[in-house]
Coordinates of C-alpha atoms and ligand atoms in Angstrom, one line a residue:
M1037 CA 0.0 0.0 0.0
N1038 CA 1.1 3.6 -0.7
A1039 CA 2.5 5.5 2.3
S1040 CA 0.3 8.4 1.4
P1041 CA -2.2 9.7 0.6
F1042 CA -4.9 7.1 1.4
T1043 CA -7.7 7.0 -1.2
L1044 CA -11.1 6.6 0.4
L1045 CA -14.2 5.7 -1.6
V1046 CA -17.3 7.4 -0.3
I1047 CA -20.7 5.9 -1.2
P1048 CA -23.5 8.0 0.4
G1049 CA -26.3 5.9 -1.0
D1050 CA -29.9 6.9 -0.3
G1051 CA -31.9 8.8 2.3
I1052 CA -29.9 9.9 5.4
G1053 CA -26.8 8.3 3.9
R1054 CA -26.6 11.5 1.9
E1055 CA -26.6 13.5 5.1
V1056 CA -24.5 11.5 7.5
V1057 CA -21.7 10.5 5.1
P1058 CA -20.8 14.1 4.2
A1059 CA -20.8 14.8 8.0
A1060 CA -18.2 12.0 8.5
V1061 CA -16.2 13.2 5.5
S1062 CA -16.0 16.7 6.9
V1063 CA -14.7 15.3 10.2
L1064 CA -12.1 13.3 8.3
R1065 CA -11.2 16.4 6.3
A1066 CA -10.7 18.4 9.6
T1067 CA -7.8 16.0 10.5
S1068 CA -4.5 16.8 9.1
L1069 CA -4.2 13.3 7.6
P1070 CA -3.3 12.8 3.9
L1071 CA -6.7 11.5 2.7
R1072 CA -8.0 11.6 -0.8
F1073 CA -11.8 11.3 -1.3
V1074 CA -13.5 9.7 -4.3
E1075 CA -17.3 9.5 -4.5
A1076 CA -19.4 6.9 -6.2
D1077 CA -23.0 6.0 -6.7
A1078 CA -25.0 3.0 -5.4
G1079 CA -28.5 2.2 -4.1
W1080 CA -32.1 2.5 -5.0
E1081 CA -32.0 6.0 -6.4
C1082 CA -29.0 5.0 -8.5
F1083 CA -31.0 1.9 -9.8
R1084 CA -33.9 4.1 -10.8
R1085 CA -31.6 6.5 -12.6
C1086 CA -29.3 4.1 -14.4
G1087 CA -30.8 0.6 -14.0
E1088 CA -28.0 -0.7 -11.7
A1089 CA -27.9 -0.7 -7.9
L1090 CA -24.1 -1.2 -7.9
P1091 CA -22.6 0.1 -11.2
S1092 CA -19.4 -1.6 -12.2
P1093 CA -17.3 1.6 -11.9
T1094 CA -18.4 1.8 -8.2
L1095 CA -17.2 -1.8 -7.6
E1096 CA -13.9 -1.2 -9.5
T1097 CA -13.3 2.0 -7.5
A1098 CA -14.0 0.1 -4.3
R1099 CA -11.3 -2.4 -5.3
A1100 CA -8.8 0.3 -6.0
A1101 CA -9.4 2.3 -2.8
D1102 CA -7.7 1.9 0.5
A1103 CA -11.1 1.7 2.3
V1104 CA -14.8 2.4 1.6
L1105 CA -17.1 4.6 3.7
F1106 CA -20.7 3.6 3.0
G1107 CA -23.9 5.4 4.1
A1108 CA -27.2 3.4 3.7
V1109 CA -29.3 2.2 0.9
A1110 CA -33.1 2.0 0.6
S1111 CA -34.9 -1.1 -0.6
P1112 CA -38.2 -1.0 -2.5
S1113 CA -41.1 -2.2 -0.4
H1114 CA -42.0 -4.7 -3.2
P1115 CA -39.7 -7.0 -5.1
V1116 CA -38.3 -5.2 -8.2
A1117 CA -36.8 -7.3 -11.1
G1118 CA -33.1 -6.8 -11.3
Y1119 CA -32.7 -5.0 -7.9
R1120 CA -30.3 -6.6 -5.4
S1121 CA -29.1 -4.8 -2.3
P1122 CA -25.8 -3.2 -3.2
I1123 CA -24.4 -3.6 0.4
V1124 CA -25.0 -7.4 0.4
R1125 CA -23.4 -7.6 -3.0
L1126 CA -20.4 -5.4 -2.0
R1127 CA -19.8 -7.6 1.1
R1128 CA -19.8 -10.7 -1.2
E1129 CA -17.8 -9.2 -4.1
L1130 CA -15.1 -7.8 -1.8
D1131 CA -15.3 -10.9 0.5
L1132 CA -15.8 -8.8 3.6
Y1133 CA -16.3 -11.8 5.8
A1134 CA -16.1 -10.1 9.2
N1135 CA -18.7 -7.7 10.4
I1136 CA -17.5 -5.9 13.5
R1137 CA -19.9 -3.9 15.7
P1138 CA -18.5 -2.2 18.8
V1139 CA -20.8 -0.9 21.5
F1140 CA -19.6 1.5 24.2
A1141 CA -21.4 3.1 27.1
D1142 CA -19.8 5.3 29.7
P1143 CA -19.7 4.0 33.3
P1144 CA -22.2 5.2 35.9
T1145 CA -21.8 8.8 37.2
A1146 CA -23.4 10.8 40.0
D1147 CA -25.7 12.3 37.3
D1148 CA -26.6 8.9 35.9
P1149 CA -26.2 6.1 38.5
H1150 CA -28.2 3.8 36.2
A1151 CA -25.7 3.9 33.4
R1152 CA -23.8 0.8 32.6
R1153 CA -20.1 0.3 31.9
V1154 CA -20.4 -1.4 28.5
D1155 CA -17.5 -2.0 26.2
L1156 CA -18.1 -5.0 23.9
V1157 CA -17.8 -6.0 20.3
V1158 CA -20.0 -8.3 18.3
V1159 CA -18.1 -10.1 15.6
R1160 CA -20.5 -11.5 13.1
E1161 CA -19.8 -13.9 10.2
N1162 CA -20.9 -12.0 7.1
T1163 CA -20.9 -14.4 4.1
E1164 CA -22.9 -17.6 4.9
G1165 CA -25.3 -19.0 7.4
L1166 CA -29.0 -18.4 6.9
Y1167 CA -28.1 -15.4 4.7
A1168 CA -26.4 -17.6 2.1
G1169 CA -29.3 -16.9 -0.3
R1170 CA -30.4 -20.5 -0.6
E1171 CA -34.2 -20.0 -0.3
R1172 CA -36.9 -21.8 -2.3
V1173 CA -40.6 -22.6 -2.3
E1174 CA -42.1 -26.0 -2.7
D1175 CA -45.6 -27.4 -2.8
G1176 CA -46.7 -24.7 -5.2
G1177 CA -45.8 -22.0 -2.6
A1178 CA -47.2 -23.8 0.5
T1179 CA -43.8 -24.5 1.9
A1180 CA -40.8 -22.2 2.0
I1181 CA -37.3 -23.5 2.8
A1182 CA -34.0 -21.7 3.6
E1183 CA -30.8 -23.6 3.8
R1184 CA -28.2 -22.7 6.4
V1185 CA -24.7 -23.0 5.2
I1186 CA -21.8 -23.3 7.7
T1187 CA -18.3 -24.1 6.5
R1188 CA -15.1 -24.9 8.4
R1189 CA -13.2 -22.3 6.4
A1190 CA -15.6 -19.4 7.1
S1191 CA -16.0 -20.4 10.8
E1192 CA -12.3 -20.6 11.3
R1193 CA -11.4 -17.2 9.9
I1194 CA -14.2 -15.4 11.7
V1195 CA -13.3 -16.9 15.0
R1196 CA -9.7 -16.0 14.5
V1197 CA -10.7 -12.4 13.9
A1198 CA -12.6 -12.4 17.2
F1199 CA -9.6 -13.9 19.2
D1200 CA -7.1 -11.5 17.6
L1201 CA -9.4 -8.6 18.4
A1202 CA -9.9 -9.7 22.0
R1203 CA -6.1 -9.9 22.4
A1204 CA -5.5 -6.5 20.8
R1205 CA -8.2 -4.9 23.0
C1206 CA -6.7 -6.4 26.1
A1207 CA -3.2 -5.1 25.1
A1208 CA -4.7 -1.6 24.5
R1209 CA -6.4 -1.6 28.0
N1210 CA -2.9 -1.7 29.3
A1211 CA -3.8 -1.4 33.0
N1212 CA -3.0 -3.8 35.8
D1213 CA -6.6 -4.0 36.9
A1214 CA -8.0 -4.2 33.4
P1215 CA -10.1 -7.4 32.7
P1216 CA -8.5 -10.2 30.8
A1217 CA -9.4 -10.8 27.2
K1218 CA -12.5 -12.9 26.7
V1219 CA -14.4 -14.3 23.7
T1220 CA -18.0 -15.6 24.0
I1221 CA -18.7 -18.2 21.3
V1222 CA -22.5 -17.9 20.6
H1223 CA -24.4 -20.8 18.9
K1224 CA -27.4 -23.1 19.3
A1225 CA -25.6 -26.4 18.9
N1226 CA -28.0 -28.2 21.1
V1227 CA -30.7 -27.9 18.4
L1228 CA -28.8 -27.1 15.2
R1229 CA -26.5 -30.0 15.7
E1230 CA -24.8 -30.1 12.3
T1231 CA -24.5 -26.4 11.4
C1232 CA -24.0 -24.8 14.9
G1233 CA -22.2 -28.0 15.8
L1234 CA -19.6 -27.4 13.2
F1235 CA -19.2 -23.7 14.1
R1236 CA -18.8 -24.7 17.8
T1237 CA -16.3 -27.4 17.1
V1238 CA -14.1 -25.2 14.9
A1239 CA -14.4 -22.2 17.4
L1240 CA -13.3 -24.4 20.3
E1241 CA -10.3 -25.6 18.2
V1242 CA -9.3 -22.1 17.3
A1243 CA -9.6 -21.1 21.0
Q1244 CA -6.8 -23.6 21.8
A1245 CA -4.3 -21.5 19.9
Y1246 CA -5.1 -18.5 22.2
P1247 CA -4.3 -19.7 25.8
D1248 CA -4.1 -16.0 26.9
V1249 CA -7.7 -15.4 25.9
R1250 CA -10.6 -16.8 28.0
A1251 CA -13.1 -18.6 25.8
E1252 CA -16.7 -19.3 26.9
E1253 CA -19.6 -20.6 24.9
M1254 CA -23.2 -19.5 25.3
L1255 CA -26.5 -20.5 23.6
V1256 CA -27.9 -17.7 21.5
D1257 CA -31.2 -17.3 23.5
T1258 CA -29.3 -17.1 26.8
C1259 CA -27.0 -14.6 25.1
A1260 CA -29.9 -12.3 24.0
L1261 CA -31.1 -12.1 27.6
Q1262 CA -27.6 -11.6 29.0
L1263 CA -27.0 -8.8 26.5
A1264 CA -30.2 -7.1 27.6
T1265 CA -29.6 -7.5 31.3
R1266 CA -25.8 -7.8 32.0
P1267 CA -24.0 -6.3 29.0
E1268 CA -21.0 -5.4 31.2
R1269 CA -20.1 -9.1 31.4
F1270 CA -19.1 -9.3 27.7
D1271 CA -15.9 -8.4 25.9
V1272 CA -15.9 -9.9 22.4
L1273 CA -18.7 -12.1 21.1
V1274 CA -18.4 -14.2 17.9
T1275 CA -21.3 -15.8 16.1
T1276 CA -22.9 -16.8 12.8
N1277 CA -24.6 -14.4 10.4
L1278 CA -28.3 -14.2 11.5
F1279 CA -27.5 -14.5 15.2
G1280 CA -24.9 -11.7 14.9
D1281 CA -27.3 -9.5 13.0
I1282 CA -29.9 -9.7 15.8
L1283 CA -27.6 -9.7 18.8
S1284 CA -25.7 -6.7 17.5
D1285 CA -28.9 -4.7 17.3
V1286 CA -29.8 -5.7 20.9
A1287 CA -26.3 -4.7 22.0
C1288 CA -26.5 -1.3 20.3
A1289 CA -29.4 -0.2 22.5
W1290 CA -26.7 0.2 25.3
G1291 CA -24.6 2.4 23.1
G1292 CA -27.3 5.1 22.5
G1293 CA -29.3 3.3 19.7
L1294 CA -29.0 3.3 16.0
G1295 CA -27.9 6.9 15.7
L1296 CA -24.6 5.9 17.4
A1297 CA -24.0 2.4 16.1
S1298 CA -21.0 2.0 13.7
S1299 CA -19.7 -1.1 12.0
A1300 CA -16.7 -2.3 10.0
N1301 CA -16.9 -5.0 7.3
L1302 CA -13.4 -6.5 6.9
G1303 CA -11.8 -9.0 4.6
E1304 CA -8.3 -10.0 3.7
R1305 CA -7.9 -7.3 1.1
Y1306 CA -10.7 -4.8 1.5
A1307 CA -12.6 -2.9 4.2
L1308 CA -15.9 -1.1 4.3
F1309 CA -17.3 1.0 7.1
E1310 CA -21.0 1.8 7.5
P1311 CA -23.4 2.9 10.2
V1312 CA -25.7 0.1 11.3
H1313 CA -28.8 2.2 10.5
G1314 CA -30.6 2.3 7.2
A1315 CA -31.8 5.1 4.9
A1316 CA -34.4 6.3 7.5
P1317 CA -37.0 7.6 5.0
D1318 CA -39.1 9.0 7.9
I1319 CA -36.5 11.7 8.6
A1320 CA -34.5 11.9 5.3
G1321 CA -34.1 15.4 3.9
K1322 CA -34.9 17.1 7.2
G1323 CA -31.3 17.6 8.2
I1324 CA -31.9 16.0 11.7
A1325 CA -30.2 12.6 11.3
N1326 CA -27.7 11.8 14.0
P1327 CA -24.3 11.8 12.3
L1328 CA -22.5 10.2 15.2
A1329 CA -22.8 6.6 13.9
A1330 CA -21.2 7.6 10.6
I1331 CA -18.6 9.7 12.4
G1332 CA -17.8 6.6 14.5
C1333 CA -17.2 4.8 11.2
A1334 CA -14.6 7.4 10.3
A1335 CA -12.8 6.5 13.6
L1336 CA -13.0 2.7 12.8
L1337 CA -11.7 3.5 9.3
L1338 CA -8.7 5.3 10.7
D1339 CA -7.9 2.4 13.1
Y1340 CA -7.9 0.1 10.0
L1341 CA -5.7 2.4 8.0
A1342 CA -3.3 2.7 10.9
R1343 CA -2.9 -1.1 10.9
R1344 CA -1.8 -0.9 7.3
A1345 CA 0.2 2.3 7.4
P1346 CA 4.0 2.5 7.7
P1347 CA 5.2 2.6 11.4
D1348 CA 6.1 6.3 11.2
V1349 CA 2.6 7.3 10.1
A1350 CA 0.5 4.9 12.2
P1351 CA 0.6 6.7 15.6
D1352 CA -0.6 9.9 14.0
I1353 CA -3.6 8.1 12.4
L1354 CA -4.4 6.4 15.7
A1355 CA -4.2 9.7 17.6
W1356 CA -6.8 11.2 15.3
S1357 CA -9.1 8.2 15.7
A1358 CA -8.8 8.5 19.4
R1359 CA -9.7 12.2 19.2
I1360 CA -12.7 11.5 17.1
Q1361 CA -13.9 8.8 19.6
R1362 CA -13.4 11.2 22.5
A1363 CA -15.4 13.9 20.7
I1364 CA -18.2 11.4 20.0
R1365 CA -18.4 10.6 23.8
H1366 CA -18.2 14.2 24.7
V1367 CA -21.0 15.3 22.4
R1368 CA -23.1 12.3 23.5
A1369 CA -22.6 13.3 27.1
V1370 CA -23.2 17.1 26.9
G1371 CA -24.8 17.7 23.5
P1372 CA -25.8 19.1 21.1
H1373 CA -28.2 16.2 20.5
T1374 CA -30.3 15.3 17.5
P1375 CA -34.0 14.4 18.1
D1376 CA -33.3 10.6 18.4
L1377 CA -31.3 11.5 21.6
G1378 CA -34.0 13.8 22.9
G1379 CA -32.5 17.1 21.6
N1380 CA -33.5 19.4 18.8
A1381 CA -30.1 20.0 17.1
A1382 CA -29.5 19.6 13.4
T1383 CA -27.0 17.1 11.8
A1384 CA -24.8 20.1 11.0
E1385 CA -24.6 21.4 14.6
V1386 CA -23.6 18.0 16.0
T1387 CA -21.0 17.7 13.2
E1388 CA -19.6 21.1 14.0
A1389 CA -19.4 20.3 17.7
V1390 CA -17.4 17.1 17.0
I1391 CA -15.0 19.0 14.7
A1392 CA -14.6 21.8 17.3
H1393 CA -13.8 19.1 20.0
I1394 CA -11.2 17.2 17.9
L1395 CA -9.5 20.5 17.0
T1396 CA -9.2 21.6 20.6
S1397 CA -8.7 18.4 22.6
Ligands
NAI2180 P1 -33.6 2.6 9.6 O1 -32.4 2.3 10.3 O2 -33.5 3.3 8.3 O3 -34.6 3.4 10.6 C1 -35.1 2.9 11.8 C2 -35.6 4.1 12.7 O4 -34.4 4.6 13.3 C3 -36.3 5.2 11.9 O5 -37.3 5.7 12.7 C4 -35.2 6.2 11.7 O6 -35.6 7.5 11.6 C5 -34.3 6.0 12.9 N1 -32.9 6.3 12.6 C6 -32.0 5.5 11.9 N2 -30.8 6.1 11.8 C7 -30.9 7.3 12.4 C8 -30.0 8.3 12.6 N3 -28.7 8.3 12.1 N4 -30.5 9.4 13.3 C9 -31.7 9.5 13.8 N5 -32.6 8.5 13.6 C10 -32.2 7.4 12.9 O7 -34.4 1.2 9.3 P2 -35.7 0.9 8.6 O8 -36.7 2.0 8.8 O9 -36.1 -0.5 8.9 O10 -35.3 0.9 7.0 C11 -35.4 2.0 6.2 C12 -34.8 1.7 4.8 O11 -33.4 1.5 5.0 C13 -35.3 0.4 4.2 O12 -35.4 0.6 2.8 C14 -34.3 -0.6 4.5 O13 -34.2 -1.6 3.5 C15 -33.0 0.2 4.5 N6 -31.9 -0.3 5.3 C16 -30.7 -0.3 4.8 C17 -29.6 -0.7 5.5 C18 -28.2 -0.6 4.9 O14 -28.0 0.2 4.0 N7 -27.2 -1.2 5.5 C19 -29.7 -1.2 6.9 C20 -31.1 -1.2 7.4 C21 -32.1 -0.8 6.6
MG2181 MG1 -29.5 -5.5 11.1

């Protein structure tokens, strides 16, 4: 990879993607990092305009970029011939097999004694499972069947990502009283004996190679309850596609909801960062979408670039990421807040507050 500048492909997509992605870009532009931005089209509006949801130049530019920042895309409420979700296709084309969703909530304070100390990451397998796309109908439509595909290869690589991440987070905590690294392997192998059975077997095998990381296993339904009631007990969770989709939404409630939930999609060669939320047609165009989830993606993107940057550049990139994360926490704590967080600030005001904080902290 080039030492500098880094080329970032920006795909705003539809709805509030067009409002929150520019906000994240303006935060990135406010850093002094050598970043070059290229914009490309994808989504439902793009499909209506040019007949393609993910035009090939967009895909080619994604392959050539150092990372992709993606907003959200809308889907038509009824099936439309030829329309396939561009984000699902991008994940597949770029083999972005690891979906990483961190959730952070500040510890209790005198002001808010009911707050929880939450600092967890859901690592979700992104390419197979029940989302493998193997659905069909039989009996003239009276029976619908979905096949769940679990492979040793995909399970092994996603579980490795989780253990490596737990190890890195533990090293970054860097305090004597910091909790040890822990990975919770989530499955339902007592019922889904073959598919979850294989995932569980492989996960426990991989765990053997990480004696410094505590491994535990948990059934998915138990995990849902534990995430809703004792989120502070988790560090890194790793699970299959559908379970991870649902559990990460449960977990994000602790982090301030959808307006604050960021995610990374990582593969061997490519990386794409996107807020967890969708196009939000109910508030699109009003200028009140919470930009913090997209801005959080900018921080995750910088962490990723730092891991690939030359050693003399990496610390500066990491410092900017840390500044952005601190600014998000600050704005979340003291405002200004968009309506989803109970305030009446506009997207632009929140973005300006974040930029002011990173430039002065
Ligand atoms: P959504 O995430 O777009 O919205 C759910 C609710 O949360 C809405 O009330 C919305 O106003 C609110 N919300 C979401 N993000 C917000 C933000 N940043 N600030 C303030 N409020 C926010 O999910 P929904 O309504 O189920 O889907 C809407 C469209 O988005 C659909 O067409 C769906 O297919 C698409 N979608 C796309 C995704 C993607 O591109 N990865 C993910 C989820 C949905
Ligand atoms: Mg989801």
